[in-house]
């Protein structure tokens, strides 16, 4: 899949050592040492001044342009078995990305989470505004899941999920209406308009079933299939290109 280059928002000049440290290249003291060694150039000339105010597009490190200097947004195919939290043990989604990306400031965060056993489409970004746009219910960006069930459907689930009256265990507010499409008697596609903790698994638990496999196939109009990503693979794109994909009009 091809993405347009990121349109740069406001580029602020900042100290060279801070800029490199925030892009994850190393601690400020290491970065200063490299600048002293003469491996950093600004506008084509070697510099030894860590305090020099620069924008990232002026800088080369060992002759190379900086890595995603104006923000980082990732479309990722999360494999089942990896966790989205940075704090948990076991395999983390972050293990699939270059180590330098994890030392960036602002930090990379997932846009919402998928639970450990769920696979599928996940966005990560260091852009707080973008993160909010995709998760905020006001933006009406639906999420679609493919669920495989332990028991055959009873036939009542579609109406129950669409009713806006389904209460999940331990909650007082009913789920927003959700659209269920039966693919066969133990496989469904489910479109949600909100994101509660383990929502799909809990919705099926509420109707006496159990989800045995779960995959997020769409965020808005963006489908996992169109990305061509295999489990564990990712691609980067600009926030603008991402929103165009998510908000694309789909034929009726
Ligand atoms: N619903 C779930 O049960 N798990 C997820 O990861 C996402 C939605």
PDB file of C-alpha atoms and ligand atoms in Angstrom:
ATOM      1  CA  UNK A   1       0.000   0.000   0.000  1.00  0.00           C
ATOM      2  CA  UNK A   2       1.334   3.442  -0.906  1.00  0.00           C
ATOM      3  CA  UNK A   3       1.033   6.420   1.430  1.00  0.00           C
ATOM      4  CA  UNK A   4       1.645  10.076   0.744  1.00  0.00           C
ATOM      5  CA  UNK A   5       4.638  11.666   2.486  1.00  0.00           C
ATOM      6  CA  UNK A   6       3.702  13.387   5.715  1.00  0.00           C
ATOM      7  CA  UNK A   7       2.613  16.973   5.368  1.00  0.00           C
ATOM      8  CA  UNK A   8       4.688  18.737   7.954  1.00  0.00           C
ATOM      9  CA  UNK A   9       2.662  20.730  10.506  1.00  0.00           C
ATOM     10  CA  UNK A  10       4.555  23.307  12.513  1.00  0.00           C
ATOM     11  CA  UNK A  11       8.257  22.659  12.613  1.00  0.00           C
ATOM     12  CA  UNK A  12       9.912  24.291  15.605  1.00  0.00           C
ATOM     13  CA  UNK A  13      13.668  24.752  15.811  1.00  0.00           C
ATOM     14  CA  UNK A  14      15.181  23.138  18.891  1.00  0.00           C
ATOM     15  CA  UNK A  15      18.577  22.305  20.376  1.00  0.00           C
ATOM     16  CA  UNK A  16      20.415  19.743  18.272  1.00  0.00           C
ATOM     17  CA  UNK A  17      21.236  17.460  21.237  1.00  0.00           C
ATOM     18  CA  UNK A  18      17.619  17.531  22.457  1.00  0.00           C
ATOM     19  CA  UNK A  19      16.255  16.842  18.973  1.00  0.00           C
ATOM     20  CA  UNK A  20      18.451  13.752  18.516  1.00  0.00           C
ATOM     21  CA  UNK A  21      17.745  12.474  22.039  1.00  0.00           C
ATOM     22  CA  UNK A  22      13.972  12.897  21.521  1.00  0.00           C
ATOM     23  CA  UNK A  23      14.142  10.947  18.275  1.00  0.00           C
ATOM     24  CA  UNK A  24      15.537   8.048  20.308  1.00  0.00           C
ATOM     25  CA  UNK A  25      19.133   8.197  19.086  1.00  0.00           C
ATOM     26  CA  UNK A  26      20.574   8.120  22.620  1.00  0.00           C
ATOM     27  CA  UNK A  27      20.855   9.930  25.928  1.00  0.00           C
ATOM     28  CA  UNK A  28      21.747  13.612  25.700  1.00  0.00           C
ATOM     29  CA  UNK A  29      25.318  12.929  26.861  1.00  0.00           C
ATOM     30  CA  UNK A  30      25.876  10.274  24.176  1.00  0.00           C
ATOM     31  CA  UNK A  31      24.417  12.510  21.532  1.00  0.00           C
ATOM     32  CA  UNK A  32      26.714  15.360  22.624  1.00  0.00           C
ATOM     33  CA  UNK A  33      29.706  13.025  22.324  1.00  0.00           C
ATOM     34  CA  UNK A  34      28.753  12.171  18.717  1.00  0.00           C
ATOM     35  CA  UNK A  35      28.304  15.828  17.884  1.00  0.00           C
ATOM     36  CA  UNK A  36      31.838  16.408  19.269  1.00  0.00           C
ATOM     37  CA  UNK A  37      33.147  13.562  17.142  1.00  0.00           C
ATOM     38  CA  UNK A  38      31.858  15.389  14.056  1.00  0.00           C
ATOM     39  CA  UNK A  39      29.380  12.806  12.756  1.00  0.00           C
ATOM     40  CA  UNK A  40      26.473  15.253  12.709  1.00  0.00           C
ATOM     41  CA  UNK A  41      25.979  17.849  10.000  1.00  0.00           C
ATOM     42  CA  UNK A  42      23.579  20.763   9.754  1.00  0.00           C
ATOM     43  CA  UNK A  43      22.746  22.141   6.299  1.00  0.00           C
ATOM     44  CA  UNK A  44      25.612  20.114   4.871  1.00  0.00           C
ATOM     45  CA  UNK A  45      28.339  21.341   7.256  1.00  0.00           C
ATOM     46  CA  UNK A  46      29.744  19.381  10.178  1.00  0.00           C
ATOM     47  CA  UNK A  47      28.806  20.925  13.510  1.00  0.00           C
ATOM     48  CA  UNK A  48      30.245  20.595  17.025  1.00  0.00           C
ATOM     49  CA  UNK A  49      27.574  22.708  18.723  1.00  0.00           C
ATOM     50  CA  UNK A  50      24.952  20.691  20.668  1.00  0.00           C
ATOM     51  CA  UNK A  51      23.099  23.900  21.540  1.00  0.00           C
ATOM     52  CA  UNK A  52      22.613  24.962  17.938  1.00  0.00           C
ATOM     53  CA  UNK A  53      18.915  25.468  17.176  1.00  0.00           C
ATOM     54  CA  UNK A  54      17.880  23.366  14.205  1.00  0.00           C
ATOM     55  CA  UNK A  55      14.911  21.702  12.567  1.00  0.00           C
ATOM     56  CA  UNK A  56      15.143  17.981  11.909  1.00  0.00           C
ATOM     57  CA  UNK A  57      15.198  18.338   8.127  1.00  0.00           C
ATOM     58  CA  UNK A  58      18.503  20.287   8.356  1.00  0.00           C
ATOM     59  CA  UNK A  59      20.317  17.458  10.140  1.00  0.00           C
ATOM     60  CA  UNK A  60      22.192  14.403   8.889  1.00  0.00           C
ATOM     61  CA  UNK A  61      23.658  11.776  11.220  1.00  0.00           C
ATOM     62  CA  UNK A  62      26.557   9.884   9.667  1.00  0.00           C
ATOM     63  CA  UNK A  63      25.349  11.302   6.344  1.00  0.00           C
ATOM     64  CA  UNK A  64      21.815   9.932   6.757  1.00  0.00           C
ATOM     65  CA  UNK A  65      18.519  11.799   7.188  1.00  0.00           C
ATOM     66  CA  UNK A  66      16.858  11.379  10.586  1.00  0.00           C
ATOM     67  CA  UNK A  67      14.288   8.644  11.113  1.00  0.00           C
ATOM     68  CA  UNK A  68      10.656   9.915  10.975  1.00  0.00           C
ATOM     69  CA  UNK A  69      11.734  13.335  12.223  1.00  0.00           C
ATOM     70  CA  UNK A  70       8.267  14.935  12.270  1.00  0.00           C
ATOM     71  CA  UNK A  71       6.212  12.246  13.985  1.00  0.00           C
ATOM     72  CA  UNK A  72       5.605   8.530  13.774  1.00  0.00           C
ATOM     73  CA  UNK A  73       2.319   6.792  12.935  1.00  0.00           C
ATOM     74  CA  UNK A  74       2.199   3.041  12.383  1.00  0.00           C
ATOM     75  CA  UNK A  75      -0.403   0.678  10.925  1.00  0.00           C
ATOM     76  CA  UNK A  76       0.311  -2.702  12.497  1.00  0.00           C
ATOM     77  CA  UNK A  77      -1.043  -6.232  12.201  1.00  0.00           C
ATOM     78  CA  UNK A  78      -0.975  -7.332  15.828  1.00  0.00           C
ATOM     79  CA  UNK A  79      -0.435 -11.059  16.181  1.00  0.00           C
ATOM     80  CA  UNK A  80      -2.388 -13.020  18.800  1.00  0.00           C
ATOM     81  CA  UNK A  81      -0.158 -13.623  21.830  1.00  0.00           C
ATOM     82  CA  UNK A  82       1.468 -10.168  22.084  1.00  0.00           C
ATOM     83  CA  UNK A  83       0.409  -7.630  24.712  1.00  0.00           C
ATOM     84  CA  UNK A  84      -0.192  -3.927  24.128  1.00  0.00           C
ATOM     85  CA  UNK A  85       0.944  -2.739  27.569  1.00  0.00           C
ATOM     86  CA  UNK A  86       4.614  -1.803  27.936  1.00  0.00           C
ATOM     87  CA  UNK A  87       4.576  -2.947  31.537  1.00  0.00           C
ATOM     88  CA  UNK A  88       3.429  -6.548  31.248  1.00  0.00           C
ATOM     89  CA  UNK A  89       5.755  -9.486  30.902  1.00  0.00           C
ATOM     90  CA  UNK A  90       5.803 -11.797  27.873  1.00  0.00           C
ATOM     91  CA  UNK A  91       5.906 -10.813  24.247  1.00  0.00           C
ATOM     92  CA  UNK A  92       5.071  -7.143  23.656  1.00  0.00           C
ATOM     93  CA  UNK A  93       3.795  -5.566  20.451  1.00  0.00           C
ATOM     94  CA  UNK A  94       6.720  -3.148  20.844  1.00  0.00           C
ATOM     95  CA  UNK A  95       9.140  -6.051  20.214  1.00  0.00           C
ATOM     96  CA  UNK A  96       8.129  -5.837  16.541  1.00  0.00           C
ATOM     97  CA  UNK A  97       9.453  -2.261  16.096  1.00  0.00           C
ATOM     98  CA  UNK A  98      12.982  -0.841  15.943  1.00  0.00           C
ATOM     99  CA  UNK A  99      14.320  -0.317  19.497  1.00  0.00           C
ATOM    100  CA  UNK A 100      15.014   3.353  18.760  1.00  0.00           C
ATOM    101  CA  UNK A 101      11.306   4.041  18.259  1.00  0.00           C
ATOM    102  CA  UNK A 102      10.657   3.100  21.872  1.00  0.00           C
ATOM    103  CA  UNK A 103      13.007   5.799  23.161  1.00  0.00           C
ATOM    104  CA  UNK A 104      11.292   8.625  21.305  1.00  0.00           C
ATOM    105  CA  UNK A 105       9.616  11.588  22.969  1.00  0.00           C
ATOM    106  CA  UNK A 106       6.707  12.089  22.758  1.00  0.00           C
ATOM    107  CA  UNK A 107       6.335   8.337  23.230  1.00  0.00           C
ATOM    108  CA  UNK A 108       4.684   5.949  20.818  1.00  0.00           C
ATOM    109  CA  UNK A 109       1.311   4.678  22.147  1.00  0.00           C
ATOM    110  CA  UNK A 110      -1.231   2.291  20.764  1.00  0.00           C
ATOM    111  CA  UNK A 111      -4.576   3.809  19.791  1.00  0.00           C
ATOM    112  CA  UNK A 112      -6.713   1.816  22.191  1.00  0.00           C
ATOM    113  CA  UNK A 113      -5.697  -1.751  22.863  1.00  0.00           C
ATOM    114  CA  UNK A 114      -6.338  -5.259  21.663  1.00  0.00           C
ATOM    115  CA  UNK A 115      -6.201  -7.961  24.317  1.00  0.00           C
ATOM    116  CA  UNK A 116      -3.404 -10.522  24.313  1.00  0.00           C
ATOM    117  CA  UNK A 117      -5.377 -13.203  22.460  1.00  0.00           C
ATOM    118  CA  UNK A 118      -6.821 -10.835  19.862  1.00  0.00           C
ATOM    119  CA  UNK A 119      -5.117 -10.263  16.507  1.00  0.00           C
ATOM    120  CA  UNK A 120      -5.687  -7.590  13.893  1.00  0.00           C
ATOM    121  CA  UNK A 121      -5.472  -3.968  12.944  1.00  0.00           C
ATOM    122  CA  UNK A 122      -3.839  -1.652  15.470  1.00  0.00           C
ATOM    123  CA  UNK A 123      -2.628   1.922  15.046  1.00  0.00           C
ATOM    124  CA  UNK A 124       0.279   3.329  17.029  1.00  0.00           C
ATOM    125  CA  UNK A 125       1.232   6.980  17.036  1.00  0.00           C
ATOM    126  CA  UNK A 126       3.118   9.669  18.920  1.00  0.00           C
ATOM    127  CA  UNK A 127       0.445  12.169  17.853  1.00  0.00           C
ATOM    128  CA  UNK A 128      -1.939  12.704  20.781  1.00  0.00           C
ATOM    129  CA  UNK A 129      -4.493  14.544  18.653  1.00  0.00           C
ATOM    130  CA  UNK A 130      -4.652  11.700  16.134  1.00  0.00           C
ATOM    131  CA  UNK A 131      -5.003   9.163  18.940  1.00  0.00           C
ATOM    132  CA  UNK A 132      -7.937  11.120  20.342  1.00  0.00           C
ATOM    133  CA  UNK A 133      -9.585  11.469  16.913  1.00  0.00           C
ATOM    134  CA  UNK A 134      -9.603   7.709  16.372  1.00  0.00           C
ATOM    135  CA  UNK A 135     -10.770   6.736  19.875  1.00  0.00           C
ATOM    136  CA  UNK A 136     -13.253   9.507  20.685  1.00  0.00           C
ATOM    137  CA  UNK A 137     -16.874   8.265  20.327  1.00  0.00           C
ATOM    138  CA  UNK A 138     -17.721  11.726  18.947  1.00  0.00           C
ATOM    139  CA  UNK A 139     -15.739  10.921  15.808  1.00  0.00           C
ATOM    140  CA  UNK A 140     -17.943   7.861  15.070  1.00  0.00           C
ATOM    141  CA  UNK A 141     -15.098   5.663  13.843  1.00  0.00           C
ATOM    142  CA  UNK A 142     -16.396   2.106  14.025  1.00  0.00           C
ATOM    143  CA  UNK A 143     -14.252  -0.978  14.723  1.00  0.00           C
ATOM    144  CA  UNK A 144     -15.124  -4.305  13.077  1.00  0.00           C
ATOM    145  CA  UNK A 145     -14.214  -7.703  14.532  1.00  0.00           C
ATOM    146  CA  UNK A 146     -14.289 -11.222  13.182  1.00  0.00           C
ATOM    147  CA  UNK A 147     -15.174 -13.583  16.026  1.00  0.00           C
ATOM    148  CA  UNK A 148     -15.202 -17.363  16.135  1.00  0.00           C
ATOM    149  CA  UNK A 149     -17.504 -18.827  18.768  1.00  0.00           C
ATOM    150  CA  UNK A 150     -17.411 -21.948  20.906  1.00  0.00           C
ATOM    151  CA  UNK A 151     -21.177 -22.550  20.553  1.00  0.00           C
ATOM    152  CA  UNK A 152     -23.525 -22.174  17.577  1.00  0.00           C
ATOM    153  CA  UNK A 153     -25.482 -18.904  17.503  1.00  0.00           C
ATOM    154  CA  UNK A 154     -28.981 -19.057  18.951  1.00  0.00           C
ATOM    155  CA  UNK A 155     -30.329 -16.537  16.414  1.00  0.00           C
ATOM    156  CA  UNK A 156     -31.199 -13.949  19.086  1.00  0.00           C
ATOM    157  CA  UNK A 157     -27.782 -12.285  19.281  1.00  0.00           C
ATOM    158  CA  UNK A 158     -28.291  -9.884  16.352  1.00  0.00           C
ATOM    159  CA  UNK A 159     -31.324  -8.233  17.955  1.00  0.00           C
ATOM    160  CA  UNK A 160     -29.849  -8.237  21.457  1.00  0.00           C
ATOM    161  CA  UNK A 161     -26.637  -6.562  20.272  1.00  0.00           C
ATOM    162  CA  UNK A 162     -28.593  -4.049  18.140  1.00  0.00           C
ATOM    163  CA  UNK A 163     -30.971  -3.154  20.983  1.00  0.00           C
ATOM    164  CA  UNK A 164     -28.753  -0.716  22.859  1.00  0.00           C
ATOM    165  CA  UNK A 165     -29.927  -2.496  26.029  1.00  0.00           C
ATOM    166  CA  UNK A 166     -27.202  -5.097  26.532  1.00  0.00           C
ATOM    167  CA  UNK A 167     -25.567  -4.756  29.944  1.00  0.00           C
ATOM    168  CA  UNK A 168     -22.104  -6.200  30.425  1.00  0.00           C
ATOM    169  CA  UNK A 169     -21.222  -7.802  33.737  1.00  0.00           C
ATOM    170  CA  UNK A 170     -20.192  -5.214  36.315  1.00  0.00           C
ATOM    171  CA  UNK A 171     -21.432  -2.252  34.229  1.00  0.00           C
ATOM    172  CA  UNK A 172     -24.451   0.008  34.648  1.00  0.00           C
ATOM    173  CA  UNK A 173     -24.524   1.602  31.220  1.00  0.00           C
ATOM    174  CA  UNK A 174     -25.853  -0.464  28.332  1.00  0.00           C
ATOM    175  CA  UNK A 175     -23.705  -1.026  25.256  1.00  0.00           C
ATOM    176  CA  UNK A 176     -24.347   1.166  22.235  1.00  0.00           C
ATOM    177  CA  UNK A 177     -26.169  -0.680  19.447  1.00  0.00           C
ATOM    178  CA  UNK A 178     -23.755  -2.954  17.568  1.00  0.00           C
ATOM    179  CA  UNK A 179     -24.229  -4.633  14.196  1.00  0.00           C
ATOM    180  CA  UNK A 180     -23.825  -8.382  13.974  1.00  0.00           C
ATOM    181  CA  UNK A 181     -23.528 -10.241  10.686  1.00  0.00           C
ATOM    182  CA  UNK A 182     -23.630 -14.028  10.810  1.00  0.00           C
ATOM    183  CA  UNK A 183     -20.998 -15.600   8.528  1.00  0.00           C
ATOM    184  CA  UNK A 184     -21.769 -19.161   9.550  1.00  0.00           C
ATOM    185  CA  UNK A 185     -23.320 -20.556  12.693  1.00  0.00           C
ATOM    186  CA  UNK A 186     -20.108 -20.107  14.736  1.00  0.00           C
ATOM    187  CA  UNK A 187     -18.513 -17.145  13.005  1.00  0.00           C
ATOM    188  CA  UNK A 188     -19.633 -13.529  12.948  1.00  0.00           C
ATOM    189  CA  UNK A 189     -18.569 -10.066  11.970  1.00  0.00           C
ATOM    190  CA  UNK A 190     -19.412  -7.473  14.636  1.00  0.00           C
ATOM    191  CA  UNK A 191     -19.252  -3.682  14.215  1.00  0.00           C
ATOM    192  CA  UNK A 192     -18.809  -1.690  17.441  1.00  0.00           C
ATOM    193  CA  UNK A 193     -19.175   2.064  17.920  1.00  0.00           C
ATOM    194  CA  UNK A 194     -17.354   2.243  21.251  1.00  0.00           C
ATOM    195  CA  UNK A 195     -14.398   0.510  22.854  1.00  0.00           C
ATOM    196  CA  UNK A 196     -14.956  -1.076  26.250  1.00  0.00           C
ATOM    197  CA  UNK A 197     -12.595  -3.443  27.999  1.00  0.00           C
ATOM    198  CA  UNK A 198     -12.670  -6.882  26.271  1.00  0.00           C
ATOM    199  CA  UNK A 199     -15.988  -5.785  24.793  1.00  0.00           C
ATOM    200  CA  UNK A 200     -16.537  -8.451  22.134  1.00  0.00           C
ATOM    201  CA  UNK A 201     -15.648 -11.317  24.477  1.00  0.00           C
ATOM    202  CA  UNK A 202     -17.890  -9.862  27.193  1.00  0.00           C
ATOM    203  CA  UNK A 203     -20.819  -9.300  24.809  1.00  0.00           C
ATOM    204  CA  UNK A 204     -20.770 -12.955  23.802  1.00  0.00           C
ATOM    205  CA  UNK A 205     -20.310 -14.026  27.430  1.00  0.00           C
ATOM    206  CA  UNK A 206     -23.463 -11.992  28.216  1.00  0.00           C
ATOM    207  CA  UNK A 207     -25.446 -14.141  25.748  1.00  0.00           C
ATOM    208  CA  UNK A 208     -23.992 -17.411  27.052  1.00  0.00           C
ATOM    209  CA  UNK A 209     -21.339 -17.977  24.391  1.00  0.00           C
ATOM    210  CA  UNK A 210     -17.533 -17.848  24.342  1.00  0.00           C
ATOM    211  CA  UNK A 211     -15.190 -16.281  21.780  1.00  0.00           C
ATOM    212  CA  UNK A 212     -12.444 -18.716  20.788  1.00  0.00           C
ATOM    213  CA  UNK A 213     -10.687 -16.495  18.222  1.00  0.00           C
ATOM    214  CA  UNK A 214     -10.930 -12.754  17.614  1.00  0.00           C
ATOM    215  CA  UNK A 215      -9.471 -10.470  14.964  1.00  0.00           C
ATOM    216  CA  UNK A 216     -10.034  -6.747  14.376  1.00  0.00           C
ATOM    217  CA  UNK A 217     -10.535  -6.532  10.631  1.00  0.00           C
ATOM    218  CA  UNK A 218     -11.392  -2.820  10.205  1.00  0.00           C
ATOM    219  CA  UNK A 219     -10.914   0.571  11.798  1.00  0.00           C
ATOM    220  CA  UNK A 220     -13.512   2.726  10.039  1.00  0.00           C
ATOM    221  CA  UNK A 221     -13.114   1.994   6.320  1.00  0.00           C
ATOM    222  CA  UNK A 222      -9.498   0.821   6.643  1.00  0.00           C
ATOM    223  CA  UNK A 223      -9.302  -2.951   6.384  1.00  0.00           C
ATOM    224  CA  UNK A 224      -6.551  -5.263   7.509  1.00  0.00           C
ATOM    225  CA  UNK A 225      -6.808  -6.974   4.128  1.00  0.00           C
ATOM    226  CA  UNK A 226      -6.108  -3.824   2.141  1.00  0.00           C
ATOM    227  CA  UNK A 227      -2.919  -3.197   4.139  1.00  0.00           C
ATOM    228  CA  UNK A 228      -1.491  -6.512   2.926  1.00  0.00           C
ATOM    229  CA  UNK A 229       0.286  -6.844   6.288  1.00  0.00           C
ATOM    230  CA  UNK A 230       1.013 -10.302   7.679  1.00  0.00           C
ATOM    231  CA  UNK A 231       0.846 -10.832  11.466  1.00  0.00           C
ATOM    232  CA  UNK A 232       3.693  -8.900  13.144  1.00  0.00           C
ATOM    233  CA  UNK A 233       4.251  -6.608  10.123  1.00  0.00           C
ATOM    234  CA  UNK A 234       3.729  -2.843  10.039  1.00  0.00           C
ATOM    235  CA  UNK A 235       3.934   0.156   7.775  1.00  0.00           C
ATOM    236  CA  UNK A 236       4.242   3.853   8.581  1.00  0.00           C
ATOM    237  CA  UNK A 237       2.168   6.689   7.166  1.00  0.00           C
ATOM    238  CA  UNK A 238       1.196  10.261   7.858  1.00  0.00           C
ATOM    239  CA  UNK A 239      -1.767  11.085  10.132  1.00  0.00           C
ATOM    240  CA  UNK A 240      -3.455  12.724   7.146  1.00  0.00           C
ATOM    241  CA  UNK A 241      -3.087   9.646   4.938  1.00  0.00           C
ATOM    242  CA  UNK A 242      -4.289   7.423   7.773  1.00  0.00           C
ATOM    243  CA  UNK A 243      -7.413   9.505   8.390  1.00  0.00           C
ATOM    244  CA  UNK A 244      -8.161   9.486   4.641  1.00  0.00           C
ATOM    245  CA  UNK A 245      -8.079   5.675   4.690  1.00  0.00           C
ATOM    246  CA  UNK A 246     -10.149   5.390   7.871  1.00  0.00           C
ATOM    247  CA  UNK A 247     -12.768   7.898   6.696  1.00  0.00           C
ATOM    248  CA  UNK A 248     -12.886   6.773   3.036  1.00  0.00           C
ATOM    249  CA  UNK A 249     -16.395   6.413   1.677  1.00  0.00           C
ATOM    250  CA  UNK A 250     -17.208   2.772   1.037  1.00  0.00           C
ATOM    251  CA  UNK A 251     -19.621   1.832  -1.770  1.00  0.00           C
ATOM    252  CA  UNK A 252     -23.142   1.121  -0.441  1.00  0.00           C
TER     253      UNK A 252
HETATM  254  N1  LIG B   1     -13.005  -6.860  22.247  1.00  0.00           N
HETATM  255  C1  LIG B   1     -12.318  -7.805  22.910  1.00  0.00           C
HETATM  256  O1  LIG B   1     -12.891  -8.673  23.552  1.00  0.00           O
HETATM  257  N2  LIG B   1     -10.978  -7.779  22.838  1.00  0.00           N
HETATM  258  C2  LIG B   1     -10.298  -6.842  22.148  1.00  0.00           C
HETATM  259  O2  LIG B   1      -9.071  -6.870  22.107  1.00  0.00           O
HETATM  260  C3  LIG B   1     -11.032  -5.868  21.459  1.00  0.00           C
HETATM  261  C4  LIG B   1     -12.403  -5.888  21.527  1.00  0.00           C
END
